[in-house]
Amino acid sequence: MPLFKEKEEQRAKVQSMVAAKFYSHLGIDDTYFANESIEVISDHIIALFGAKVLAYTKHDLFKRIIDLENIDPNGKGATFIHTSPPGLTITEGPGSTCEARIDELYLDKSTPTNAYRLETYRSQGSISATASQQLRCYFVDKCNFPQDPPPSMRMDGKTDIRTVSDPVFLEKASENTLEIYQRVMWHVETRHGPVIEVFEVEGSRERRLVIGYKIGGTNKFFSALPNLYHFYSLYSARKYVEQFSNGITIISLYLNPLPGANTPPIEHSIFQVMKEASLLYCLPDNPFFYPGAGPRTEHAVQEATYAYCGWVFAQHFCNRLGASYFALKNILDESNPSHAEVLNDIKCRFREETFTRESIAQVIHVHADLINLLYVNFAMVHYPTDSASQLMPTLSYQRLQTQVPLSDQELYNKIRHSMHNKHELQVLESFLIFNKHVLKTNFYQPTKVALSFHLAPDFLPEVDYPKKPFGMFFAGSSVASTFASGMSLVAVSVSSCLAAGSTENYSINQRMLFDEKEWYVQAVKALSSAHALQVDHPELHVRLVHCKRTAAPVVTSTITKLVLDEQSVELLNSQYLQQHSGNARAVLATAKASRLLQTSQGEVKNTLFTVLNPDVSFDIKPLYSRLLHHNAPSCFSLLGGHSPSDLPYPYNALEPIISRQIVKLHHEKHHQKYVNALSAGEHAYAEASTHCGRIALQAALKSNVQCDEFRKLAEPYLYSGLRKGIPSLFADIKALYSDA
């Protein structure tokens, strides 16, 4: 066979055509060619033609799936290229998980010292003459912040963006971009939540959405944003994520209206995206918002967020124990370990086998139309009224107007007639209960770090909660969602301290936490705020001992940082007393902890009475304030006329463990100190009353911070006696022991 003499010439022409198509026709950004090696580009060209051959074999020339990636094994960055139709969220294939992987591998793990920046572009050309798919390219690079940043040129003390930026970003960024990012950075530094702003792109209908927040402030946020702007028929041409060494993240999205779509003007769509981005910041991983999450996927962010909050609410309050459990509890003896174990097993079984997370979520997915009506019922009460008075109401407000709002009774009847079983009815009833008891919420406020609801606790069943809380708060964020009752602040990180082997166990422990709030919420709250306390704080010591003994299966990661695993709580308590034997509050805290550890009564007494040693510093000022406050009405009639009352028994008549000398010293010396203090306080009160009214003086005493300090110190075993006055307080030392 004769040789083909023009083979080399043809090879050159083919290579030229292939290179021209890959370099020019696909519209891939120059960043790709600047970052990748010749070998990687060659592999990607071969993969591109491999996808074309695969499409031929499947007889579908219009669906050519491109999936190229190159992840640096040394953690320097990565490149991803895949087919991506504009304005659609892909639920299958490689592109469906690309952004979620970038979040997980790079963006969510970024810190001020180890951060990654991202550039992503949509190609302008199609992958072939017969297939119209476009390519989406992602370029992830590790930030290389200079060890010696350039000096700031600012004289006002504000952060200069040029001193905290990656050099690659500074090389590419325009002056306009630097100015926008600089302003957003300053706003982020002065607040906790995200900063969201929109800018026009000159000469086009394109809009630039800029979002700034602190590094680590949320998770999975970047991959959740496309679901938001796709819902409003927008698509992104370019997206950037920039990290800065001062702990700031800034996302920039260039959004365009989808060609040929029957959509509102981009001004209205982009405004709605800006409003709802804060909801996405709080709950980016919302299972009711992602496409394909259920049979109906038309929930907007607001409706999906409402569904999530109702889902968490139902998990807590559909799983009630009921009267049967409490009847059994009254029969059994909880002090008996075997009885207590049986009760706990029954409680856990109620939690696990009645309303699980999955079963409640399935009801929400199946009845999406009813969830939408329930959301309208919620929004009619809490939606900001100023939206209706605007010249052009927001898209979310217009959506509300397309629904016919139902009254509570009409909505309940519709739910009751639409349900197939009691299980579904109870789940959706909980949404209606949630709506009726929300007093206040930040749901529609654009600047928030977490969702917060203030609820009236009237719906709590008396059999489950015989002691009705006077306040109830529900907070949800990208970290956790939890409830708290009483006036204690809601610590969003409470649930993150629960050690659970699975998602369902996590949910069960979360609900148990609310039921056992009398101790667990206090304990975890003390731990979560430990950074604000001294390590040797007496109240923290008591909480640590209680947590170590009763909440060890639940609270693990946080407490082990403060208490070593190999150290017993008894040893911890003993060492604490030795280290702080001269501090009266520490002595009392040790006695409390000893009671929790079921130490003998005699040992608790001995510990408690070390507070009377002469080397113990006992701050009596708060005691004066409380005594003066409770005895104020009798100040003028008993002015200075006090003396120690006689004991109704000999000094040595009590238990043998208390010597005659100690009791005699206690009565003659320490009682006299209290009496002298009371007399001095009454004289001071009488003198003050000549300058101002008694009512005003009493009000000042009530608001004095020392009163609160005394309450924390003396309750419950001193304060109850002090309210009755000096004579009754020490009338029965044995009662004092039993209270202690």
XYZ file of C-alpha atoms in Angstrom:
740
model
C 0.000 0.000 0.000
C 1.511 3.365 -0.976
C 2.393 5.829 1.783
C 0.194 8.867 2.361
C 2.659 11.670 1.770
C 0.409 14.432 3.135
C -0.114 12.629 6.501
C 1.970 15.054 8.547
C 0.361 18.042 6.872
C -3.073 16.602 7.606
C -2.083 15.868 11.225
C -1.140 19.516 11.687
C -4.465 20.696 10.222
C -6.496 18.294 12.413
C -4.594 19.339 15.523
C -5.155 22.965 14.607
C -8.911 22.436 14.161
C -9.216 20.485 17.427
C -7.246 23.110 19.327
C -9.252 25.933 17.761
C -12.531 24.289 18.777
C -11.392 23.612 22.323
C -9.678 26.980 22.800
C -12.157 29.241 21.009
C -15.548 27.703 20.229
C -16.394 26.376 23.702
C -15.923 29.755 25.356
C -13.813 28.409 28.237
C -12.296 31.189 30.322
C -8.572 31.982 30.077
C -8.169 31.093 33.765
C -8.393 27.418 32.824
C -5.561 27.596 30.289
C -3.398 29.673 32.627
C -3.744 27.227 35.533
C -3.648 23.800 33.866
C -0.667 21.910 32.472
C -0.372 20.725 28.876
C -0.901 17.116 29.995
C -4.165 17.938 31.811
C -5.525 19.958 28.871
C -4.689 17.064 26.518
C -6.521 14.607 28.791
C -9.567 16.874 28.864
C -9.635 17.160 25.059
C -9.560 13.362 24.808
C -12.347 13.128 27.424
C -14.438 15.639 25.475
C -14.215 13.542 22.321
C -14.817 10.416 24.374
C -18.131 11.919 25.520
C -18.987 12.584 21.870
C -18.270 8.955 20.933
C -20.379 7.761 23.887
C -23.284 9.901 22.663
C -23.012 8.242 19.231
C -23.195 4.782 20.797
C -26.358 5.778 22.720
C -27.930 7.251 19.546
C -28.572 10.559 21.313
C -26.505 13.336 19.765
C -28.348 16.036 21.721
C -27.292 14.834 25.173
C -23.554 14.772 25.474
C -22.538 14.723 29.120
C -19.184 16.360 29.835
C -17.590 15.620 33.202
C -13.984 16.735 33.605
C -12.190 17.289 36.875
C -8.673 17.625 38.191
C -8.157 17.747 41.968
C -4.651 18.584 43.134
C -3.503 15.854 45.560
C -1.492 18.394 47.575
C -4.549 20.522 48.336
C -3.554 23.450 46.119
C -6.899 23.559 44.311
C -9.092 21.868 41.713
C -10.720 22.294 38.298
C -14.209 21.057 37.377
C -15.889 21.301 33.948
C -19.328 19.857 33.194
C -22.366 20.453 31.013
C -24.837 22.884 32.578
C -28.104 24.160 31.077
C -28.711 27.790 32.148
C -31.450 28.446 34.697
C -31.951 24.808 35.695
C -30.785 22.961 38.790
C -29.391 19.595 37.712
C -30.602 16.691 39.860
C -28.749 13.885 38.061
C -25.288 13.409 36.664
C -21.921 14.890 37.665
C -23.050 18.509 37.673
C -25.668 17.828 40.346
C -23.036 17.402 43.072
C -20.187 19.585 41.815
C -20.938 22.718 43.859
C -21.844 20.688 46.942
C -18.443 18.972 46.707
C -16.693 22.336 46.372
C -18.497 23.509 49.511
C -17.565 20.365 51.418
C -13.953 20.052 50.259
C -12.879 23.689 50.159
C -15.219 26.560 51.080
C -16.740 25.204 54.312
C -13.291 24.197 55.587
C -11.696 27.571 54.901
C -10.142 29.507 57.776
C -8.336 32.871 57.800
C -5.023 30.988 57.601
C -6.070 28.185 55.216
C -8.619 29.469 52.711
C -9.683 28.751 49.133
C -10.981 31.168 46.501
C -13.279 30.178 43.634
C -13.916 31.456 40.116
C -16.644 29.891 37.974
C -17.740 30.807 34.449
C -20.426 29.724 32.027
C -19.104 29.168 28.497
C -20.517 31.313 25.712
C -20.416 28.576 23.052
C -22.070 25.150 22.774
C -20.255 21.833 22.894
C -21.094 20.933 19.263
C -23.123 21.988 16.246
C -25.868 19.483 17.102
C -25.975 19.910 20.900
C -26.777 23.210 22.562
C -25.492 22.401 26.064
C -23.126 24.908 27.602
C -20.198 24.211 29.896
C -19.729 25.428 33.457
C -16.105 25.725 34.599
C -14.986 25.917 38.252
C -11.472 26.928 39.297
C -10.545 26.503 42.977
C -7.212 27.901 44.192
C -5.644 27.999 47.623
C -5.189 31.542 48.882
C -1.618 32.686 49.291
C -1.809 35.581 51.703
C 1.539 37.413 51.970
C 3.482 36.949 55.191
C 4.306 40.664 55.204
C 1.244 42.443 53.752
C 1.709 45.925 52.316
C 1.178 48.765 54.793
C -2.286 50.297 54.902
C -2.712 53.684 53.270
C -5.795 54.510 55.336
C -5.677 57.092 58.118
C -9.111 56.326 59.639
C -8.144 52.973 61.210
C -10.456 50.939 58.951
C -9.315 47.725 57.246
C -7.597 48.287 53.900
C -8.716 45.490 51.564
C -5.333 45.492 49.802
C -3.588 44.401 53.003
C -5.788 41.299 53.546
C -6.265 40.043 49.950
C -4.789 37.243 47.883
C -2.340 38.630 45.266
C -4.170 36.844 42.417
C -7.396 38.607 43.355
C -5.676 42.007 43.482
C -4.153 41.387 40.069
C -7.537 40.644 38.456
C -9.906 42.925 40.391
C -10.951 46.258 38.916
C -11.057 49.463 40.943
C -14.858 49.252 40.975
C -14.729 45.721 42.382
C -12.234 46.741 45.072
C -14.443 49.662 46.054
C -17.554 47.452 46.312
C -15.743 44.723 48.266
C -14.147 47.306 50.562
C -17.523 48.751 51.531
C -19.075 45.308 52.044
C -16.091 44.239 54.181
C -16.517 47.208 56.506
C -20.210 46.369 56.972
C -19.429 42.707 57.723
C -16.892 43.710 60.383
C -19.573 45.647 62.283
C -22.316 42.989 62.378
C -22.854 39.267 62.952
C -25.136 38.439 60.032
C -24.618 38.581 56.255
C -24.361 41.796 54.233
C -26.298 41.589 50.943
C -26.167 44.271 48.241
C -27.157 44.501 44.553
C -25.400 46.528 41.832
C -26.242 47.206 38.197
C -23.808 46.219 35.442
C -23.432 49.178 33.128
C -24.882 48.737 29.646
C -26.762 45.473 30.316
C -29.711 43.914 32.152
C -27.254 41.917 34.227
C -27.234 42.441 37.990
C -24.411 41.804 40.441
C -25.390 40.281 43.801
C -22.667 40.645 46.471
C -22.914 38.754 49.785
C -20.397 39.185 52.594
C -20.147 37.275 55.871
C -17.611 36.006 58.376
C -15.689 32.845 57.457
C -17.409 29.835 59.032
C -20.661 31.751 59.590
C -22.647 29.191 57.592
C -22.205 25.918 55.686
C -23.276 24.719 52.213
C -24.315 28.276 51.372
C -22.653 28.602 47.956
C -24.233 25.394 46.607
C -27.677 26.437 47.904
C -27.747 29.820 46.128
C -28.473 28.437 42.597
C -31.729 26.916 43.857
C -32.781 30.390 44.969
C -32.092 32.361 41.805
C -33.219 29.498 39.536
C -36.605 29.643 41.273
C -36.971 33.210 40.001
C -35.843 32.263 36.440
C -32.365 33.754 36.714
C -29.063 32.195 35.740
C -25.471 33.111 36.553
C -22.830 33.949 33.955
C -19.988 34.302 36.462
C -19.579 33.550 40.165
C -16.708 34.379 42.504
C -15.913 33.466 46.112
C -13.102 35.528 47.623
C -11.546 34.918 51.041
C -9.613 37.486 53.061
C -7.075 37.027 55.829
C -9.160 39.092 58.280
C -11.812 36.321 58.318
C -14.237 37.701 55.719
C -15.871 35.804 52.828
C -17.425 37.695 49.888
C -19.520 35.998 47.183
C -20.231 37.819 43.919
C -22.890 36.527 41.474
C -23.591 37.984 38.014
C -27.268 37.174 37.378
C -29.265 37.408 34.149
C -32.921 36.730 33.253
C -33.455 33.427 31.477
C -33.980 34.100 27.733
C -37.502 33.432 26.497
C -38.932 32.888 29.991
C -42.198 34.543 30.991
C -40.793 36.120 34.143
C -41.148 39.410 36.041
C -38.633 42.212 35.402
C -35.189 41.402 36.750
C -35.455 44.335 39.201
C -38.251 42.503 41.028
C -36.637 39.071 40.816
C -33.254 40.257 42.072
C -34.874 42.147 44.955
C -36.662 38.961 46.030
C -33.418 36.982 45.780
C -31.705 39.581 47.971
C -34.475 39.341 50.605
C -34.552 35.554 50.723
C -30.779 35.053 50.711
C -30.765 35.700 54.475
C -33.178 32.782 54.992
C -30.881 30.616 52.921
C -27.919 31.812 55.008
C -29.688 30.576 58.167
C -30.843 27.249 56.676
C -28.832 26.470 53.527
C -29.312 22.703 53.791
C -33.120 22.792 53.889
C -34.476 19.392 52.714
C -37.780 20.966 51.635
C -36.219 23.383 49.154
C -33.933 21.269 46.978
C -35.345 20.053 43.645
C -36.372 16.429 43.816
C -36.858 16.572 47.593
C -40.453 15.383 47.282
C -43.392 14.871 44.921
C -43.950 18.624 44.803
C -40.925 20.899 44.405
C -42.532 24.299 43.879
C -41.780 25.678 47.351
C -40.119 29.083 47.391
C -37.444 29.687 50.017
C -39.931 31.277 52.418
C -42.416 28.403 52.167
C -39.620 25.827 52.405
C -38.139 27.545 55.473
C -41.569 27.589 57.102
C -41.925 23.864 56.331
C -38.543 23.219 57.974
C -39.486 25.143 61.137
C -42.808 23.287 61.359
C -40.936 20.024 60.823
C -38.671 20.688 63.823
C -41.645 21.872 65.904
C -43.565 18.675 65.120
C -40.573 16.528 66.105
C -40.586 18.108 69.551
C -44.285 18.245 70.321
C -45.906 15.353 68.457
C -43.843 12.969 70.567
C -45.527 13.552 73.896
C -45.555 10.828 76.526
C -49.199 11.134 77.556
C -51.152 10.351 80.715
C -50.420 6.604 80.610
C -46.701 7.171 81.008
C -47.189 9.464 83.990
C -49.606 7.040 85.630
C -46.881 4.405 85.411
C -44.295 6.896 86.643
C -46.384 7.602 89.766
C -46.570 3.881 90.551
C -42.862 3.175 90.158
C -40.094 4.417 92.438
C -37.623 6.522 90.438
C -35.056 6.280 93.222
C -34.901 2.545 92.484
C -32.303 2.108 89.683
C -34.194 -0.763 88.028
C -37.457 1.226 88.014
C -35.687 4.296 86.664
C -34.140 2.221 83.872
C -37.552 0.835 82.871
C -39.049 4.331 82.755
C -36.171 5.611 80.659
C -36.510 2.697 78.207
C -40.229 3.379 77.825
C -39.566 7.077 77.269
C -36.949 6.329 74.593
C -39.320 3.909 72.876
C -42.013 6.580 72.735
C -39.468 8.901 71.148
C -38.204 6.414 68.578
C -41.330 4.635 67.386
C -44.068 7.260 67.257
C -43.127 10.268 65.117
C -39.702 10.011 63.507
C -37.997 12.706 61.460
C -38.547 10.717 58.285
C -42.248 10.020 58.869
C -42.974 13.690 59.624
C -40.996 14.804 56.554
C -42.933 12.365 54.371
C -46.242 13.894 55.501
C -44.916 17.376 54.650
C -43.803 16.254 51.172
C -47.073 14.471 50.375
C -49.270 17.375 51.494
C -47.306 20.267 49.982
C -50.548 22.055 49.050
C -51.696 22.099 52.683
C -48.253 23.267 53.831
C -48.636 26.159 51.397
C -52.024 27.071 52.923
C -50.530 26.846 56.415
C -47.713 29.162 55.347
C -50.266 31.687 54.025
C -52.036 31.458 57.398
C -48.702 32.214 59.116
C -47.734 35.014 56.709
C -51.061 36.833 57.029
C -50.145 37.551 60.652
C -46.387 38.112 60.488
C -45.651 39.407 56.961
C -44.406 43.048 57.083
C -47.277 45.395 56.291
C -45.048 47.899 54.482
C -44.714 45.469 51.546
C -48.371 45.984 50.676
C -48.037 49.771 50.608
C -45.173 49.817 48.105
C -45.783 51.059 44.569
C -44.914 47.580 43.265
C -45.349 44.852 45.926
C -42.659 42.182 46.214
C -43.022 38.870 44.396
C -43.508 37.017 47.686
C -46.347 39.375 48.627
C -47.897 38.917 45.183
C -47.763 35.142 45.704
C -49.695 35.559 48.931
C -52.392 37.505 47.100
C -53.009 34.592 44.725
C -54.108 32.439 47.684
C -57.464 32.662 49.436
C -56.574 32.833 53.147
C -58.575 30.493 55.364
C -59.548 31.074 58.965
C -58.113 28.777 61.627
C -61.335 26.751 61.768
C -61.635 26.509 57.974
C -58.021 25.429 57.715
C -58.475 22.823 60.444
C -61.572 21.408 58.720
C -59.711 21.197 55.407
C -56.804 19.409 57.067
C -59.129 16.993 58.879
C -60.997 16.054 55.694
C -57.787 15.644 53.666
C -55.945 13.283 55.997
C -55.822 9.526 55.548
C -54.910 8.613 59.116
C -54.466 10.026 62.596
C -50.689 10.180 62.225
C -50.859 12.639 59.311
C -53.579 14.666 61.026
C -51.504 15.139 64.175
C -48.459 16.274 62.165
C -50.360 18.972 60.262
C -52.275 19.988 63.394
C -48.905 20.795 64.953
C -48.288 23.330 62.147
C -51.579 25.043 62.984
C -50.661 25.050 66.693
C -47.308 26.578 65.766
C -49.038 29.360 63.787
C -51.439 30.219 66.609
C -48.752 30.462 69.292
C -45.987 32.435 67.547
C -45.928 35.831 69.251
C -42.961 37.370 67.469
C -40.399 36.316 64.854
C -37.538 37.662 62.754
C -38.594 35.441 59.833
C -38.971 38.362 57.411
C -36.070 40.494 58.627
C -33.292 40.587 55.993
C -30.382 40.795 58.472
C -30.250 37.786 60.784
C -27.850 35.048 61.788
C -30.524 32.580 62.920
C -34.285 32.229 62.770
C -36.007 33.010 66.041
C -39.580 32.514 67.239
C -41.052 33.665 70.542
C -43.950 31.338 71.372
C -46.686 31.361 73.978
C -46.353 28.092 75.973
C -50.127 27.625 76.381
C -50.188 24.609 74.039
C -47.927 22.478 76.254
C -49.969 19.624 77.802
C -50.172 19.738 81.566
C -49.395 16.028 81.962
C -46.070 16.535 80.162
C -45.263 19.937 81.642
C -46.907 20.328 85.063
C -44.702 23.377 85.645
C -45.755 25.739 82.875
C -42.865 27.861 81.536
C -43.510 31.587 81.298
C -41.540 32.009 78.087
C -40.545 29.816 75.171
C -38.129 30.429 72.307
C -37.301 28.460 69.169
C -34.098 29.205 67.268
C -32.871 27.617 64.047
C -29.651 28.099 62.104
C -27.226 26.271 59.841
C -25.640 24.861 63.038
C -28.709 23.497 64.854
C -32.316 24.083 65.842
C -33.508 23.941 69.422
C -36.060 25.105 71.957
C -35.538 26.743 75.330
C -38.038 27.710 77.973
C -38.058 30.237 80.783
C -36.150 33.483 80.605
C -32.811 31.860 79.826
C -31.171 32.921 76.583
C -31.385 30.476 73.704
C -28.009 28.937 72.969
C -28.208 27.790 69.371
C -25.244 25.505 69.933
C -27.059 23.450 72.615
C -28.058 20.697 70.235
C -24.619 20.528 68.648
C -23.295 19.254 72.006
C -25.527 16.172 71.839
C -23.540 13.083 70.972
C -25.731 10.878 68.775
C -24.836 7.900 66.667
C -27.300 8.780 63.899
C -29.524 11.574 62.682
C -32.572 10.023 64.312
C -30.782 9.580 67.668
C -29.668 13.197 67.402
C -33.310 14.228 67.017
C -34.415 12.050 69.939
C -31.729 13.473 72.238
C -32.679 16.964 71.113
C -36.288 16.434 72.203
C -35.167 14.856 75.475
C -33.079 17.940 76.133
C -36.188 20.127 76.146
C -38.031 17.746 78.487
C -35.115 17.642 80.946
C -34.548 21.381 80.748
C -34.417 21.796 84.533
C -30.808 20.555 84.533
C -29.585 19.805 81.018
C -30.275 23.231 79.536
C -28.558 24.896 82.499
C -25.605 22.543 82.261
C -25.016 22.890 78.530
C -25.651 26.624 78.691
C -22.949 26.925 81.346
C -20.571 24.957 79.158
C -21.349 26.924 76.001
C -20.662 30.174 77.828
C -17.606 28.863 79.699
C -15.326 31.006 77.580
C -16.866 34.044 79.277
C -16.317 32.671 82.804
C -13.248 32.103 84.869
C -12.220 28.459 84.913
C -12.585 28.434 88.699
C -16.048 30.036 88.755
C -18.095 28.323 91.535
C -21.307 28.013 89.516
C -19.404 26.492 86.605
C -17.870 23.968 89.003
C -21.305 22.747 90.148
C -22.527 22.426 86.563
C -19.399 20.518 85.543
C -19.872 17.978 88.317
C -23.538 17.486 87.424
C -22.790 17.131 83.717
C -19.972 14.674 84.325
C -22.223 12.472 86.467
C -25.631 12.536 84.748
C -25.159 13.905 81.233
C -21.977 12.110 80.167
C -23.739 10.097 77.415
C -25.162 13.320 75.984
C -22.494 15.971 76.451
C -19.010 14.780 75.479
C -16.898 17.016 73.302
C -17.221 20.252 75.278
C -16.933 18.951 78.833
C -13.812 16.882 78.125
C -11.978 20.101 77.325
C -12.573 21.237 80.926
C -12.596 17.921 82.824
C -10.178 15.121 81.955
C -11.812 11.750 81.223
C -9.482 9.890 83.552
C -10.275 12.233 86.460
C -13.192 11.127 88.666
C -15.765 13.717 89.669
C -15.115 12.974 93.345
C -11.428 13.819 92.869
C -12.361 16.895 90.848
C -14.619 18.120 93.652
C -12.000 17.478 96.338
C -9.248 19.257 94.398
C -11.523 22.210 93.761
C -12.145 22.620 97.523
C -8.416 22.427 98.266
C -7.625 25.078 95.646
C -10.363 27.469 96.794
C -10.741 26.727 100.497
C -10.642 30.449 101.297
C -13.574 31.352 99.029
C -17.008 31.046 100.663
C -18.852 30.703 97.356
C -16.465 27.950 96.276
C -17.056 26.119 99.582
C -20.827 26.287 99.067
C -20.418 25.108 95.470
C -18.366 22.128 96.660
C -21.072 21.241 99.199
C -23.726 21.363 96.471
C -21.596 19.140 94.261
C -21.102 16.687 97.145
C -24.866 16.365 97.484
C -25.125 15.580 93.758
C -22.517 12.848 94.261
C -24.640 11.396 97.124
C -21.889 11.965 99.673
C -22.786 11.231 103.308
C -24.685 13.906 105.198
C -21.903 14.267 107.739
C -19.297 14.975 105.066
C -21.566 17.562 103.452
C -22.005 19.254 106.856
C -18.276 19.321 107.477
C -17.676 20.825 104.053
C -20.387 23.420 104.553
C -19.122 24.532 107.962
C -15.607 25.187 106.709
C -17.110 28.482 105.559
C -16.921 29.557 109.223
C -13.139 29.208 109.389
C -11.419 32.526 110.074
C -9.332 32.276 106.864
C -12.445 32.110 104.650
C -13.366 35.359 102.934
C -17.146 35.723 103.252
C -18.632 38.710 101.457
C -21.530 39.758 103.687
C -22.600 42.843 101.694
C -25.223 41.069 99.576
C -26.624 39.589 102.801
C -27.004 43.080 104.262
C -28.909 44.247 101.215
C -31.338 41.328 101.353
C -31.889 41.646 105.108
C -32.488 45.376 104.815
C -34.907 44.856 101.950
C -37.052 42.297 103.811
C -37.013 44.124 107.147
C -37.553 47.643 105.759
C -41.178 48.049 107.000
C -40.071 47.545 110.622
C -36.920 49.637 110.505
C -38.248 52.592 112.424
C -40.035 50.611 115.134
C -37.020 48.363 115.847
C -34.281 50.878 115.185
C -31.141 49.492 116.832
C -33.105 47.333 119.297
C -31.797 43.894 118.340
C -29.999 41.237 120.350
C -29.244 37.552 119.782
C -32.142 35.339 120.798
C -31.560 32.472 123.235
C -31.474 28.984 121.820
C -34.295 26.723 123.084
C -31.775 23.955 123.916
C -28.278 23.620 125.430
C -25.299 24.277 123.216
C -24.269 20.623 123.309
C -27.748 19.138 122.700
C -27.346 18.554 118.964
C -25.668 15.693 117.137
C -22.333 14.549 118.627
C -20.552 15.561 115.446
C -21.043 19.228 116.358
C -19.035 20.220 119.394
C -20.292 22.567 122.097
C -17.497 25.033 121.348
C -18.414 25.352 117.645
C -22.104 25.989 118.343
C -21.321 28.421 121.156
C -18.903 30.310 118.912
C -21.425 30.244 116.077
C -24.205 31.685 118.255
C -22.262 34.291 120.208
C -19.890 35.525 117.539
C -21.407 35.095 114.112
C -25.022 35.758 115.164
C -23.876 38.974 116.762
C -22.193 40.020 113.505
C -25.476 39.625 111.657
C -27.335 41.572 114.352
C -24.803 44.397 114.248
C -25.063 44.490 110.476
C -28.851 44.654 110.614
C -28.786 47.508 113.105
C -26.277 49.451 111.020
C -28.385 48.867 107.918
C -31.532 50.110 109.608
C -29.770 53.275 110.756
C -28.588 53.846 107.209
C -32.112 53.258 105.906
C -33.567 55.706 108.418
C -31.021 58.343 107.464
C -31.664 57.833 103.746
C -35.403 58.126 104.232
C -34.996 61.761 105.280
C -33.664 62.574 101.801
C -36.045 60.570 99.593
C -39.300 58.644 99.768
C -39.405 55.110 101.089
C -41.005 53.801 97.886
C -38.227 55.207 95.763
C -35.581 53.789 98.091
C -37.169 50.328 98.059
C -37.294 50.382 94.263
C -33.600 51.208 94.191
C -32.852 48.331 96.549
C -34.846 45.905 94.384
C -32.882 46.834 91.284
C -29.520 46.654 93.036
C -27.282 44.082 91.399
C -26.165 42.888 94.829
C -29.664 41.512 95.457
C -29.345 39.230 92.441
C -25.835 38.269 93.525
C -27.142 37.341 96.984
C -29.993 35.299 95.486
C -27.553 33.264 93.402
C -25.328 32.692 96.436
C -27.864 31.978 99.170
C -30.716 30.108 97.491
C -32.185 27.711 98.403
C -30.912 26.869 101.875
C -30.159 30.345 103.336
C -32.623 32.640 101.608
C -35.724 30.782 102.853
C -34.653 31.378 106.437
C -33.500 34.949 105.973
C -36.938 35.990 104.772
C -38.277 35.212 108.225
C -35.731 37.447 109.940
C -32.763 36.938 112.231
C -34.463 35.126 115.160
C -36.017 32.368 113.041
C -32.986 31.848 110.828
C -30.832 30.257 113.481
C -33.622 28.885 115.681
C -33.038 25.396 114.371
C -29.561 24.590 113.078
C -30.702 21.076 112.247
C -33.164 22.507 109.721
C -30.316 24.486 108.216
C -28.379 21.244 107.758
C -31.300 19.498 106.061
C -31.817 22.447 103.699
C -28.118 22.446 102.838
